């Protein structure tokens, strides 16, 4: 996937999810597919936003 331009809000959401993952990793939870899905969802939303902007 090509890199999409993330807004400050989207970057903050990704950082929030990563912090959640770090806390879980410290507790010994190593497999975290929900964190990966959340980040992918945010990036997909940014990709769709860019595509809509290109159509205009």
mmCIF file of N, CA, C and O in Angstrom:
data_model
loop_
_atom_site.group_PDB
_atom_site.id
_atom_site.type_symbol
_atom_site.label_atom_id
_atom_site.label_comp_id
_atom_site.label_asym_id
_atom_site.label_seq_id
_atom_site.Cartn_x
_atom_site.Cartn_y
_atom_site.Cartn_z
ATOM 1 N N UNK A 1 0.848 -1.157 0.000
ATOM 2 C CA UNK A 1 0.000 0.000 0.000
ATOM 3 C C UNK A 1 0.904 1.233 0.000
ATOM 4 O O UNK A 1 1.867 1.323 0.750
ATOM 5 N N UNK A 2 0.574 2.180 -0.849
ATOM 6 C CA UNK A 2 1.328 3.423 -0.883
ATOM 7 C C UNK A 2 1.062 4.207 0.401
ATOM 8 O O UNK A 2 0.001 4.099 1.005
ATOM 9 N N UNK A 3 2.056 4.966 0.786
ATOM 10 C CA UNK A 3 1.889 5.774 1.992
ATOM 11 C C UNK A 3 0.834 6.839 1.754
ATOM 12 O O UNK A 3 0.843 7.520 0.731
ATOM 13 N N UNK A 4 -0.051 6.967 2.696
ATOM 14 C CA UNK A 4 -1.082 7.993 2.620
ATOM 15 C C UNK A 4 -0.722 9.110 3.583
ATOM 16 O O UNK A 4 -0.010 8.905 4.566
ATOM 17 N N UNK A 5 -1.208 10.283 3.304
ATOM 18 C CA UNK A 5 -0.937 11.425 4.164
ATOM 19 C C UNK A 5 -1.929 11.393 5.317
ATOM 20 O O UNK A 5 -3.132 11.485 5.111
ATOM 21 N N UNK A 6 -1.417 11.236 6.525
ATOM 22 C CA UNK A 6 -2.261 11.162 7.712
ATOM 23 C C UNK A 6 -2.429 12.547 8.318
ATOM 24 O O UNK A 6 -1.488 13.342 8.346
ATOM 25 N N UNK A 7 -3.623 12.804 8.829
ATOM 26 C CA UNK A 7 -3.852 14.049 9.544
ATOM 27 C C UNK A 7 -3.267 13.913 10.952
ATOM 28 O O UNK A 7 -2.916 12.814 11.392
ATOM 29 N N UNK A 8 -3.189 15.026 11.641
ATOM 30 C CA UNK A 8 -2.679 15.009 13.014
ATOM 31 C C UNK A 8 -3.573 14.130 13.882
ATOM 32 O O UNK A 8 -3.093 13.372 14.730
ATOM 33 N N UNK A 9 -4.874 14.197 13.677
ATOM 34 C CA UNK A 9 -5.818 13.403 14.457
ATOM 35 C C UNK A 9 -5.601 11.901 14.211
ATOM 36 O O UNK A 9 -5.600 11.106 15.148
ATOM 37 N N UNK A 10 -5.393 11.524 12.958
ATOM 38 C CA UNK A 10 -5.166 10.114 12.633
ATOM 39 C C UNK A 10 -3.854 9.621 13.246
ATOM 40 O O UNK A 10 -3.784 8.510 13.760
ATOM 41 N N UNK A 11 -2.829 10.472 13.214
ATOM 42 C CA UNK A 11 -1.558 10.107 13.840
ATOM 43 C C UNK A 11 -1.741 9.903 15.338
ATOM 44 O O UNK A 11 -1.186 8.972 15.925
ATOM 45 N N UNK A 12 -2.522 10.780 15.966
ATOM 46 C CA UNK A 12 -2.768 10.666 17.405
ATOM 47 C C UNK A 12 -3.521 9.375 17.723
ATOM 48 O O UNK A 12 -3.243 8.726 18.741
ATOM 49 N N UNK A 13 -4.468 8.997 16.870
ATOM 50 C CA UNK A 13 -5.202 7.754 17.077
ATOM 51 C C UNK A 13 -4.260 6.552 16.997
ATOM 52 O O UNK A 13 -4.375 5.607 17.788
ATOM 53 N N UNK A 14 -3.339 6.568 16.047
ATOM 54 C CA UNK A 14 -2.383 5.466 15.899
ATOM 55 C C UNK A 14 -1.465 5.401 17.120
ATOM 56 O O UNK A 14 -1.199 4.318 17.649
ATOM 57 N N UNK A 15 -1.011 6.555 17.595
ATOM 58 C CA UNK A 15 -0.152 6.580 18.791
ATOM 59 C C UNK A 15 -0.909 6.018 19.987
ATOM 60 O O UNK A 15 -0.360 5.250 20.780
ATOM 61 N N UNK A 16 -2.177 6.373 20.129
ATOM 62 C CA UNK A 16 -3.002 5.856 21.229
ATOM 63 C C UNK A 16 -3.070 4.337 21.170
ATOM 64 O O UNK A 16 -2.894 3.655 22.194
ATOM 65 N N UNK A 17 -3.307 3.786 19.977
ATOM 66 C CA UNK A 17 -3.365 2.327 19.834
ATOM 67 C C UNK A 17 -2.013 1.680 20.137
ATOM 68 O O UNK A 17 -1.947 0.616 20.760
ATOM 69 N N UNK A 18 -0.942 2.311 19.681
ATOM 70 C CA UNK A 18 0.381 1.752 19.939
ATOM 71 C C UNK A 18 0.711 1.770 21.429
ATOM 72 O O UNK A 18 1.343 0.838 21.941
ATOM 73 N N UNK A 19 0.293 2.807 22.124
ATOM 74 C CA UNK A 19 0.519 2.865 23.578
ATOM 75 C C UNK A 19 -0.254 1.744 24.276
ATOM 76 O O UNK A 19 0.252 1.123 25.220
ATOM 77 N N UNK A 20 -1.452 1.485 23.806
ATOM 78 C CA UNK A 20 -2.249 0.385 24.356
ATOM 79 C C UNK A 20 -1.505 -0.943 24.136
ATOM 80 O O UNK A 20 -1.447 -1.798 25.022
ATOM 81 N N UNK A 21 -0.930 -1.091 22.946
ATOM 82 C CA UNK A 21 -0.174 -2.300 22.638
ATOM 83 C C UNK A 21 1.076 -2.447 23.495
ATOM 84 O O UNK A 21 1.430 -3.546 23.904
ATOM 85 N N UNK A 22 1.734 -1.330 23.787
ATOM 86 C CA UNK A 22 2.933 -1.376 24.636
ATOM 87 C C UNK A 22 2.568 -1.825 26.042
ATOM 88 O O UNK A 22 3.268 -2.630 26.655
ATOM 89 N N UNK A 23 1.458 -1.303 26.560
ATOM 90 C CA UNK A 23 1.019 -1.716 27.902
ATOM 91 C C UNK A 23 0.707 -3.207 27.928
ATOM 92 O O UNK A 23 1.049 -3.911 28.880
ATOM 93 N N UNK A 24 0.062 -3.694 26.882
ATOM 94 C CA UNK A 24 -0.244 -5.126 26.826
ATOM 95 C C UNK A 24 1.031 -5.952 26.716
ATOM 96 O O UNK A 24 1.143 -7.020 27.332
ATOM 97 N N UNK A 25 1.982 -5.476 25.907
ATOM 98 C CA UNK A 25 3.239 -6.208 25.744
ATOM 99 C C UNK A 25 3.979 -6.291 27.078
ATOM 100 O O UNK A 25 4.588 -7.314 27.388
ATOM 101 N N UNK A 26 3.920 -5.228 27.860
ATOM 102 C CA UNK A 26 4.555 -5.244 29.174
ATOM 103 C C UNK A 26 3.889 -6.266 30.087
ATOM 104 O O UNK A 26 4.534 -6.820 30.978
ATOM 105 N N UNK A 27 2.606 -6.530 29.849
ATOM 106 C CA UNK A 27 1.883 -7.514 30.648
ATOM 107 C C UNK A 27 2.082 -8.937 30.113
ATOM 108 O O UNK A 27 1.555 -9.895 30.670
ATOM 109 N N UNK A 28 2.828 -9.066 29.009
ATOM 110 C CA UNK A 28 3.126 -10.390 28.480
ATOM 111 C C UNK A 28 2.239 -10.828 27.326
ATOM 112 O O UNK A 28 2.357 -11.949 26.852
ATOM 113 N N UNK A 29 1.351 -9.977 26.873
ATOM 114 C CA UNK A 29 0.483 -10.321 25.738
ATOM 115 C C UNK A 29 1.218 -9.919 24.468
ATOM 116 O O UNK A 29 1.434 -8.731 24.218
ATOM 117 N N UNK A 30 1.599 -10.900 23.663
ATOM 118 C CA UNK A 30 2.400 -10.600 22.483
ATOM 119 C C UNK A 30 1.595 -10.593 21.191
ATOM 120 O O UNK A 30 1.967 -9.894 20.259
ATOM 121 N N UNK A 31 0.526 -11.327 21.112
ATOM 122 C CA UNK A 31 -0.286 -11.373 19.905
ATOM 123 C C UNK A 31 -1.442 -10.390 20.085
ATOM 124 O O UNK A 31 -2.284 -10.567 20.959
ATOM 125 N N UNK A 32 -1.459 -9.353 19.238
ATOM 126 C CA UNK A 32 -2.445 -8.286 19.394
ATOM 127 C C UNK A 32 -3.077 -7.929 18.045
ATOM 128 O O UNK A 32 -2.867 -6.839 17.515
ATOM 129 N N UNK A 33 -3.869 -8.826 17.484
ATOM 130 C CA UNK A 33 -4.439 -8.549 16.158
ATOM 131 C C UNK A 33 -5.416 -7.374 16.162
ATOM 132 O O UNK A 33 -5.577 -6.712 15.136
ATOM 133 N N UNK A 34 -6.054 -7.076 17.296
ATOM 134 C CA UNK A 34 -6.989 -5.959 17.325
ATOM 135 C C UNK A 34 -6.260 -4.624 17.160
ATOM 136 O O UNK A 34 -6.794 -3.700 16.525
ATOM 137 N N UNK A 35 -5.055 -4.517 17.675
ATOM 138 C CA UNK A 35 -4.257 -3.301 17.510
ATOM 139 C C UNK A 35 -3.892 -3.141 16.034
ATOM 140 O O UNK A 35 -4.029 -2.059 15.455
ATOM 141 N N UNK A 36 -3.452 -4.225 15.411
ATOM 142 C CA UNK A 36 -3.087 -4.194 13.992
ATOM 143 C C UNK A 36 -4.289 -3.828 13.128
ATOM 144 O O UNK A 36 -4.164 -3.029 12.189
ATOM 145 N N UNK A 37 -5.454 -4.400 13.439
ATOM 146 C CA UNK A 37 -6.664 -4.080 12.673
ATOM 147 C C UNK A 37 -7.054 -2.619 12.843
ATOM 148 O O UNK A 37 -7.491 -1.977 11.899
ATOM 149 N N UNK A 38 -6.904 -2.099 14.062
ATOM 150 C CA UNK A 38 -7.246 -0.699 14.314
ATOM 151 C C UNK A 38 -6.373 0.246 13.513
ATOM 152 O O UNK A 38 -6.869 1.214 12.923
ATOM 153 N N UNK A 39 -5.084 -0.036 13.471
ATOM 154 C CA UNK A 39 -4.168 0.809 12.700
ATOM 155 C C UNK A 39 -4.479 0.696 11.212
ATOM 156 O O UNK A 39 -4.494 1.707 10.496
ATOM 157 N N UNK A 40 -4.753 -0.507 10.748
ATOM 158 C CA UNK A 40 -5.107 -0.693 9.340
ATOM 159 C C UNK A 40 -6.403 0.050 8.998
ATOM 160 O O UNK A 40 -6.512 0.640 7.919
ATOM 161 N N UNK A 41 -7.361 0.057 9.922
ATOM 162 C CA UNK A 41 -8.628 0.756 9.698
ATOM 163 C C UNK A 41 -8.397 2.267 9.567
ATOM 164 O O UNK A 41 -8.959 2.915 8.683
ATOM 165 N N UNK A 42 -7.539 2.810 10.405
ATOM 166 C CA UNK A 42 -7.242 4.240 10.344
ATOM 167 C C UNK A 42 -6.559 4.582 9.021
ATOM 168 O O UNK A 42 -6.908 5.558 8.352
ATOM 169 N N UNK A 43 -5.596 3.767 8.624
ATOM 170 C CA UNK A 43 -4.891 4.023 7.355
ATOM 171 C C UNK A 43 -5.832 3.866 6.160
ATOM 172 O O UNK A 43 -5.737 4.629 5.196
ATOM 173 N N UNK A 44 -6.743 2.909 6.222
ATOM 174 C CA UNK A 44 -7.714 2.724 5.140
ATOM 175 C C UNK A 44 -8.639 3.934 5.037
ATOM 176 O O UNK A 44 -8.965 4.390 3.940
ATOM 177 N N UNK A 45 -9.052 4.462 6.172
ATOM 178 C CA UNK A 45 -9.888 5.666 6.166
ATOM 179 C C UNK A 45 -9.158 6.850 5.550
ATOM 180 O O UNK A 45 -9.738 7.642 4.801
ATOM 181 N N UNK A 46 -7.872 6.988 5.832
ATOM 182 C CA UNK A 46 -7.077 8.062 5.248
ATOM 183 C C UNK A 46 -6.945 7.875 3.742
ATOM 184 O O UNK A 46 -7.008 8.846 2.977
ATOM 185 N N UNK A 47 -6.771 6.628 3.319
ATOM 186 C CA UNK A 47 -6.675 6.349 1.885
ATOM 187 C C UNK A 47 -7.966 6.720 1.167
ATOM 188 O O UNK A 47 -7.949 7.367 0.116
ATOM 189 N N UNK A 48 -9.109 6.359 1.771
ATOM 190 C CA UNK A 48 -10.407 6.699 1.168
ATOM 191 C C UNK A 48 -10.611 8.205 1.124
ATOM 192 O O UNK A 48 -11.135 8.743 0.151
ATOM 193 N N UNK A 49 -10.190 8.896 2.187
ATOM 194 C CA UNK A 49 -10.314 10.353 2.237
ATOM 195 C C UNK A 49 -9.511 10.989 1.109
ATOM 196 O O UNK A 49 -9.992 11.897 0.426
ATOM 197 N N UNK A 50 -8.307 10.497 0.861
ATOM 198 C CA UNK A 50 -7.474 11.033 -0.226
ATOM 199 C C UNK A 50 -8.090 10.751 -1.576
ATOM 200 O O UNK A 50 -8.061 11.606 -2.470
ATOM 201 N N UNK A 51 -8.683 9.580 -1.762
ATOM 202 C CA UNK A 51 -9.311 9.255 -3.035
ATOM 203 C C UNK A 51 -10.509 10.162 -3.297
ATOM 204 O O UNK A 51 -10.725 10.598 -4.422
ATOM 205 N N UNK A 52 -11.304 10.430 -2.243
ATOM 206 C CA UNK A 52 -12.443 11.334 -2.415
ATOM 207 C C UNK A 52 -11.979 12.734 -2.791
ATOM 208 O O UNK A 52 -12.594 13.400 -3.603
ATOM 209 N N UNK A 53 -10.863 13.171 -2.205
ATOM 210 C CA UNK A 53 -10.341 14.501 -2.487
ATOM 211 C C UNK A 53 -9.833 14.589 -3.929
ATOM 212 O O UNK A 53 -9.963 15.632 -4.575
ATOM 213 N N UNK A 54 -9.297 13.507 -4.462
ATOM 214 C CA UNK A 54 -8.794 13.498 -5.832
ATOM 215 C C UNK A 54 -9.930 13.566 -6.844
ATOM 216 O O UNK A 54 -9.764 14.093 -7.925
ATOM 217 N N UNK A 55 -11.089 13.015 -6.498
ATOM 218 C CA UNK A 55 -12.219 12.996 -7.420
ATOM 219 C C UNK A 55 -12.826 14.386 -7.617
ATOM 220 O O UNK A 55 -13.435 14.663 -8.623
ATOM 221 N N UNK A 56 -12.635 15.250 -6.633
ATOM 222 C CA UNK A 56 -13.233 16.581 -6.724
ATOM 223 C C UNK A 56 -12.481 17.487 -7.637
ATOM 224 O O UNK A 56 -11.468 17.499 -8.024
#
